[in-house]
PDB file of C-alpha atoms in Angstrom:
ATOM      1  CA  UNK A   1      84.195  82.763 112.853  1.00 89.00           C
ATOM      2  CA  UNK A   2      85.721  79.485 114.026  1.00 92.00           C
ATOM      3  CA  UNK A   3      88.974  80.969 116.278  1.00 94.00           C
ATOM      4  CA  UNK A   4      87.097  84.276 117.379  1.00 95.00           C
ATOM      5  CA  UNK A   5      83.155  84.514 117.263  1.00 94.00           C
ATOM      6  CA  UNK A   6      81.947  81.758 118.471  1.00 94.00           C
ATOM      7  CA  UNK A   7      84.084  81.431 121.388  1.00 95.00           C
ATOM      8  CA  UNK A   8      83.180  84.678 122.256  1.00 96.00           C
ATOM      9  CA  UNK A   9      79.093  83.809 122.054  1.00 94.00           C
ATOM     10  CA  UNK A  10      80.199  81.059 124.173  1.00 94.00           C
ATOM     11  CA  UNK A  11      81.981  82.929 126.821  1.00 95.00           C
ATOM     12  CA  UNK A  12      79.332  85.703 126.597  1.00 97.00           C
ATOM     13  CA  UNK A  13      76.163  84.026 126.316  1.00 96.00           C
ATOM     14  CA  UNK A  14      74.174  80.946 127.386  1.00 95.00           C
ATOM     15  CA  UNK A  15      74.860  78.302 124.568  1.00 94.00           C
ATOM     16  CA  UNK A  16      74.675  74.235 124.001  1.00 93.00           C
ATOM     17  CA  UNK A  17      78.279  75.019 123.028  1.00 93.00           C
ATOM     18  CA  UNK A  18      78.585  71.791 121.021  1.00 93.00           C
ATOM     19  CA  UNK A  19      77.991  71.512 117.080  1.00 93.00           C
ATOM     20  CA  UNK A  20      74.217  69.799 117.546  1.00 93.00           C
ATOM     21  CA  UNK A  21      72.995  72.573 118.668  1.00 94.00           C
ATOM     22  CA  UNK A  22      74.996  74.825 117.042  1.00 95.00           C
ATOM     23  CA  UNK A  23      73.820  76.029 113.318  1.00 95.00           C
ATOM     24  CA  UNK A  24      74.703  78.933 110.760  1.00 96.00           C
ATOM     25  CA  UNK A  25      72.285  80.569 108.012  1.00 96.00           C
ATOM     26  CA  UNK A  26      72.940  83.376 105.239  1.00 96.00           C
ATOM     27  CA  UNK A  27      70.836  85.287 102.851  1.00 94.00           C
ATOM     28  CA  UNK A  28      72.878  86.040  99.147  1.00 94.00           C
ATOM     29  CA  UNK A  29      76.222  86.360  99.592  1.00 94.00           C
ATOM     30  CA  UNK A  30      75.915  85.468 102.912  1.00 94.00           C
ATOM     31  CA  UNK A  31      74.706  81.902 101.773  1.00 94.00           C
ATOM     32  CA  UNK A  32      78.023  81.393  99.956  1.00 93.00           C
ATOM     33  CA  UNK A  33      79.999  82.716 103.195  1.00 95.00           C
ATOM     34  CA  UNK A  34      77.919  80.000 105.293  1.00 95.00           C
ATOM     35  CA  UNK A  35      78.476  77.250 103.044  1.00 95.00           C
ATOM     36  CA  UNK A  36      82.096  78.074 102.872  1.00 94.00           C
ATOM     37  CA  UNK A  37      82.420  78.140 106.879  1.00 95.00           C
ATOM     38  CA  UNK A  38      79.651  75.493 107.334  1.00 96.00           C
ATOM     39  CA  UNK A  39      81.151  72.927 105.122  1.00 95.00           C
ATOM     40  CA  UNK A  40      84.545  73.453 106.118  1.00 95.00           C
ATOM     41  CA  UNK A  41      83.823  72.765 109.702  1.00 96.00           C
ATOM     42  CA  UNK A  42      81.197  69.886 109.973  1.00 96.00           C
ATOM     43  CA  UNK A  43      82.760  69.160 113.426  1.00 95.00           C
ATOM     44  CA  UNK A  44      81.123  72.590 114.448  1.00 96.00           C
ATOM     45  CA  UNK A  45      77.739  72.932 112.961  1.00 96.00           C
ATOM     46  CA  UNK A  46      74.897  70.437 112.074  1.00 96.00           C
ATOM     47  CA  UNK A  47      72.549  72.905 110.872  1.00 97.00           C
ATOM     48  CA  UNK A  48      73.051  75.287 107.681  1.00 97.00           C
ATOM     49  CA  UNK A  49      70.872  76.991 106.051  1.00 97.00           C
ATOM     50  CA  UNK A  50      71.516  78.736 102.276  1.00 96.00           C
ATOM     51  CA  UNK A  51      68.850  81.636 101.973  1.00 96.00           C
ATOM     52  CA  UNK A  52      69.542  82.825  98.254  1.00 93.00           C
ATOM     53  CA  UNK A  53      72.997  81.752  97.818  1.00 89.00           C
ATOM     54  CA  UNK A  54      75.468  78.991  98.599  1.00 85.00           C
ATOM     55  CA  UNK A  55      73.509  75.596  96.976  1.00 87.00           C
ATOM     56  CA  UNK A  56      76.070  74.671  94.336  1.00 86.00           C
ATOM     57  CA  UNK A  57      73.325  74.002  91.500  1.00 82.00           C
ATOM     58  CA  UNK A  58      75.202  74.559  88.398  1.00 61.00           C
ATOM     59  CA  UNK A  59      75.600  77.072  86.239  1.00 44.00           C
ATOM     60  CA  UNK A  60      76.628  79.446  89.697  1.00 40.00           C
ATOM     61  CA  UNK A  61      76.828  78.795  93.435  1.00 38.00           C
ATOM     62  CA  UNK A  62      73.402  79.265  93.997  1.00 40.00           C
ATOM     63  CA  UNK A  63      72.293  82.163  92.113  1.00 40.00           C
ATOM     64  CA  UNK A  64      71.794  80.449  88.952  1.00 39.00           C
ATOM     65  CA  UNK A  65      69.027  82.610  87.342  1.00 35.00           C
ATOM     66  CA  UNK A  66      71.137  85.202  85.452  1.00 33.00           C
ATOM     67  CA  UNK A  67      72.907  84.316  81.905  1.00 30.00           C
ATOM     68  CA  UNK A  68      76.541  83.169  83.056  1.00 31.00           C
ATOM     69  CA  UNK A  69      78.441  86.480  83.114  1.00 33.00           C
ATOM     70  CA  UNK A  70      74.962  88.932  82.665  1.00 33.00           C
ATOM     71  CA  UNK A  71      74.721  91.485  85.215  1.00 34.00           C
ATOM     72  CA  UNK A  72      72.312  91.483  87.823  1.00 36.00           C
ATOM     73  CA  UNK A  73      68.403  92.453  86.795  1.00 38.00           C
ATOM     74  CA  UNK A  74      69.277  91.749  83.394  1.00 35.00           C
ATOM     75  CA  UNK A  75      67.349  88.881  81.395  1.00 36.00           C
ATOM     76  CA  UNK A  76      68.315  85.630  82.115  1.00 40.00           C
ATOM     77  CA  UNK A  77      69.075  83.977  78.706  1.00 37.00           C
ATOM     78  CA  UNK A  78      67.660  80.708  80.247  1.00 41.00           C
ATOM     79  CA  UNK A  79      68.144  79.632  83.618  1.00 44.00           C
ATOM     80  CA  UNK A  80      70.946  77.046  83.979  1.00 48.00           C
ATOM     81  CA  UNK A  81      69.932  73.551  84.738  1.00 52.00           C
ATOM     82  CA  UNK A  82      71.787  72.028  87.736  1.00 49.00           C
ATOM     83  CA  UNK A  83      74.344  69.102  85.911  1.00 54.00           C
ATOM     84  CA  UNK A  84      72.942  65.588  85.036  1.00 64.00           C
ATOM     85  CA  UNK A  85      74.943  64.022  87.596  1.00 74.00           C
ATOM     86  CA  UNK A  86      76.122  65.219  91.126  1.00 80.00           C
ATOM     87  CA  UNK A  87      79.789  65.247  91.570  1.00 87.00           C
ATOM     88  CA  UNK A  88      80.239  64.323  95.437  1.00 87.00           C
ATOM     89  CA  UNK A  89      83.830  64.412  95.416  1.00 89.00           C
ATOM     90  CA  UNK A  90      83.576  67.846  94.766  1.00 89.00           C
ATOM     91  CA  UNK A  91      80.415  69.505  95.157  1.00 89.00           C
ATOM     92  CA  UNK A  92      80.502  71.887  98.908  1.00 91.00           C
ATOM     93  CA  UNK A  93      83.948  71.042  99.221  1.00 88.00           C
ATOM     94  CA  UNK A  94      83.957  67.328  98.903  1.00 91.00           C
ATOM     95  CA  UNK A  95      82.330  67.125 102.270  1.00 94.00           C
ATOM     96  CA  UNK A  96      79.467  64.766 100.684  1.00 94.00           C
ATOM     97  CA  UNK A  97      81.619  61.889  99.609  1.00 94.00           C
ATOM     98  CA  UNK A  98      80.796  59.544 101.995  1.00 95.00           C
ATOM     99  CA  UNK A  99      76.739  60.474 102.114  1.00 96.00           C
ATOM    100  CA  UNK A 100      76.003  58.442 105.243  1.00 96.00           C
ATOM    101  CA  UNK A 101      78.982  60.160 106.951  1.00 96.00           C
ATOM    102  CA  UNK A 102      77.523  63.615 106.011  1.00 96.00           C
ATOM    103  CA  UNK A 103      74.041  62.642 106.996  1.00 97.00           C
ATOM    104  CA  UNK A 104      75.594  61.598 110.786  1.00 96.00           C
ATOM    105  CA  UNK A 105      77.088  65.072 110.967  1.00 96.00           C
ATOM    106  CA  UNK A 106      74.481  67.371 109.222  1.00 97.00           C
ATOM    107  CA  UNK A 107      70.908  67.410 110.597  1.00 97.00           C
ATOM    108  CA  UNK A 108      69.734  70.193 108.225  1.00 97.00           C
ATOM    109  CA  UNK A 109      70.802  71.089 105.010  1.00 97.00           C
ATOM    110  CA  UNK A 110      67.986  74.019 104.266  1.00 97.00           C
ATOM    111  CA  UNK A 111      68.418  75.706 100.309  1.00 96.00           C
ATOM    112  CA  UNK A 112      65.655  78.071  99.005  1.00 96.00           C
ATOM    113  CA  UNK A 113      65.060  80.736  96.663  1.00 95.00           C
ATOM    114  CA  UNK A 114      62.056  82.496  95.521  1.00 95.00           C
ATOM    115  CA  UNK A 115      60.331  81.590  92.312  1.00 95.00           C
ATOM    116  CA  UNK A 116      61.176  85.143  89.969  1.00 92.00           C
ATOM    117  CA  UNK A 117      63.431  85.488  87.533  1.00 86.00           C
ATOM    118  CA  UNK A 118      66.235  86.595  86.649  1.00 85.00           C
ATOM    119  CA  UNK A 119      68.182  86.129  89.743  1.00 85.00           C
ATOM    120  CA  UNK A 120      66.694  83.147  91.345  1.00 89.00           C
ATOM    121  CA  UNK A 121      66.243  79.398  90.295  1.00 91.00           C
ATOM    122  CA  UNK A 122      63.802  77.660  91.841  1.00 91.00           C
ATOM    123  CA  UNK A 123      63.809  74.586  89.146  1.00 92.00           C
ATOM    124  CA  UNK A 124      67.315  74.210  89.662  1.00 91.00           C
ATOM    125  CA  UNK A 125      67.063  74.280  93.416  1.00 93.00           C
ATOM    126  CA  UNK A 126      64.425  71.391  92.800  1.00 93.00           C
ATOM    127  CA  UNK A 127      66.481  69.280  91.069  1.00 93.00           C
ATOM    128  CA  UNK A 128      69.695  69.725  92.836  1.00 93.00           C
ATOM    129  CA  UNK A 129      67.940  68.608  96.048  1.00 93.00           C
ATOM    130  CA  UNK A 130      66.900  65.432  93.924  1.00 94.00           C
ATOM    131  CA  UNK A 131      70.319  64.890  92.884  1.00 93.00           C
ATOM    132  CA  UNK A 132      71.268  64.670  96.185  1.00 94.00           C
ATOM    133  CA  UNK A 133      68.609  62.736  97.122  1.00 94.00           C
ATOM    134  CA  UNK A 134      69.669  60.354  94.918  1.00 93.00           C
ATOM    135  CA  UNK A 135      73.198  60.160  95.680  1.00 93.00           C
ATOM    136  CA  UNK A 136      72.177  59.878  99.321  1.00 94.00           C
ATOM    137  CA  UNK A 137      71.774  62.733 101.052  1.00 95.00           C
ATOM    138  CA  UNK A 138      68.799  62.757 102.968  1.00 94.00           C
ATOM    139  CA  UNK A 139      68.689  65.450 105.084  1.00 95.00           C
ATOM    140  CA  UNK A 140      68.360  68.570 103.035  1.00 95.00           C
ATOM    141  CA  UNK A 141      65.088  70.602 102.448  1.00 96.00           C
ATOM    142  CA  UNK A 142      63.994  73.136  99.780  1.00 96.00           C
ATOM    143  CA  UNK A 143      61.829  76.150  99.973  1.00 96.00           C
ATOM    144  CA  UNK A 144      60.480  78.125  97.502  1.00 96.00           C
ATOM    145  CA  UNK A 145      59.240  81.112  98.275  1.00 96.00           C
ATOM    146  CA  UNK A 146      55.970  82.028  95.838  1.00 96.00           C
ATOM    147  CA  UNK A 147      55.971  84.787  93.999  1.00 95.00           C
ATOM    148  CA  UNK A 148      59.197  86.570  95.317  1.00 95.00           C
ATOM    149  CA  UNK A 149      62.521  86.905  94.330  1.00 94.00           C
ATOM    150  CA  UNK A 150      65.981  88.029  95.508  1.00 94.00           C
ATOM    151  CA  UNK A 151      64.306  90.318  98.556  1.00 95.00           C
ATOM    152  CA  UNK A 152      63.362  90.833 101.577  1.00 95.00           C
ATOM    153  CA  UNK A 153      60.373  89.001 101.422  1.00 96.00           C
ATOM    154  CA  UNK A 154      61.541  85.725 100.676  1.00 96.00           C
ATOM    155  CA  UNK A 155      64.117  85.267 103.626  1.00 96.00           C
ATOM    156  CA  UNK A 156      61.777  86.183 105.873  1.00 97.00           C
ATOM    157  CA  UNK A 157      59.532  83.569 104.423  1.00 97.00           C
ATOM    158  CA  UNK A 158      63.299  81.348 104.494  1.00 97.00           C
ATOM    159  CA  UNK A 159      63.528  81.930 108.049  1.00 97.00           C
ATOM    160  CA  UNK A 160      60.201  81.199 109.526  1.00 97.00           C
ATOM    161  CA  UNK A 161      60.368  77.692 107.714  1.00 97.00           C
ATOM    162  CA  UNK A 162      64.273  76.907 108.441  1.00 97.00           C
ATOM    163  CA  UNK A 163      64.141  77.817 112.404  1.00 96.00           C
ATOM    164  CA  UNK A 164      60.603  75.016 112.358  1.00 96.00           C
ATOM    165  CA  UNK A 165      63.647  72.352 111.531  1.00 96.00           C
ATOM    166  CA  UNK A 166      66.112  73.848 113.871  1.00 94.00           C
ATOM    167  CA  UNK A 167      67.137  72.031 117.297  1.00 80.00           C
ATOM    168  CA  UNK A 168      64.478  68.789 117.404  1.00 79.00           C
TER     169      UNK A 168
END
């Protein structure tokens, strides 16, 4: 991503090629891949965005609706609840230790899920983005998408509201 691609969207295409105007989103799996490159590489990007995957809520990285361990469509036992206290030393990589230093590189931090069961966790979202709230993040945003869940329909819903936030 770092060495190869975008040097090559650079060379290829019209870009801002600096990292405030330079951003990276994912849907599922792709979430966690973005948050891995994202966070990793703050010099590079100053907007993410976690479709479905990647928010490090607690009982999974990001899709914390299934029992811990339960396969995929089967009941959740109960939705894990993101932990009492935020861990910034160590949550995304240790990259929000020093919150006001995170908030100069990262313009948007953009999480959402829908709101079904048993894959998705909407409350958790919730109250992760208060927990980092608290501890001093102040640039992230939730969306939940009504009435959806791990599909189609609600990163399409994730896009149109993440790209509104994208390059002001």
């Amino acid at each position: 991503m770092v060495n190869d691609l975008i040097p090559w969207v650079d060379s290829h295409y019209r870009t801002l090629a600096d990292k405030d105007h330079r951003g990276m989103a994912g849907l599922s799996m792709g979430g966690g891949q973005t948050e891995t490159v994202t966070m990793a590489n703050l010099d590079k990007f100053s907007y993410i965005g976690l479709f479905s995957g990647g928010a490090q809520i607690g009982g999974g990285r990001g899709r914390g609706g299934a029992a811990p361990g339960g396969a995929p469509g089967a009941p959740a036992a109960s939705a894990p609840a993101a932990p009492a206290t935020l861990d910034l030393k160590t949550v995304y990589n240790g990259q929000m230790a020093d919150p006001a230093e995170f908030n100069k590189k990262v313009r948007v931090l953009f999480m959402s899920f829908g709101t079904e069961p048993p894959i998705e966790n909407a409350e958790g979202l919730k109250r992760h983005q208060e927990q980092l709230i608290v501890a001093g993040i102040t640039n992230s945003y939730v969306y939940i998408s009504p009435g959806t869940t791990h599909e189609w329909q609600t990163w399409r819903r994730s896009l149109y509201t993440f790209a509104q936030l994208l390059f002001r």
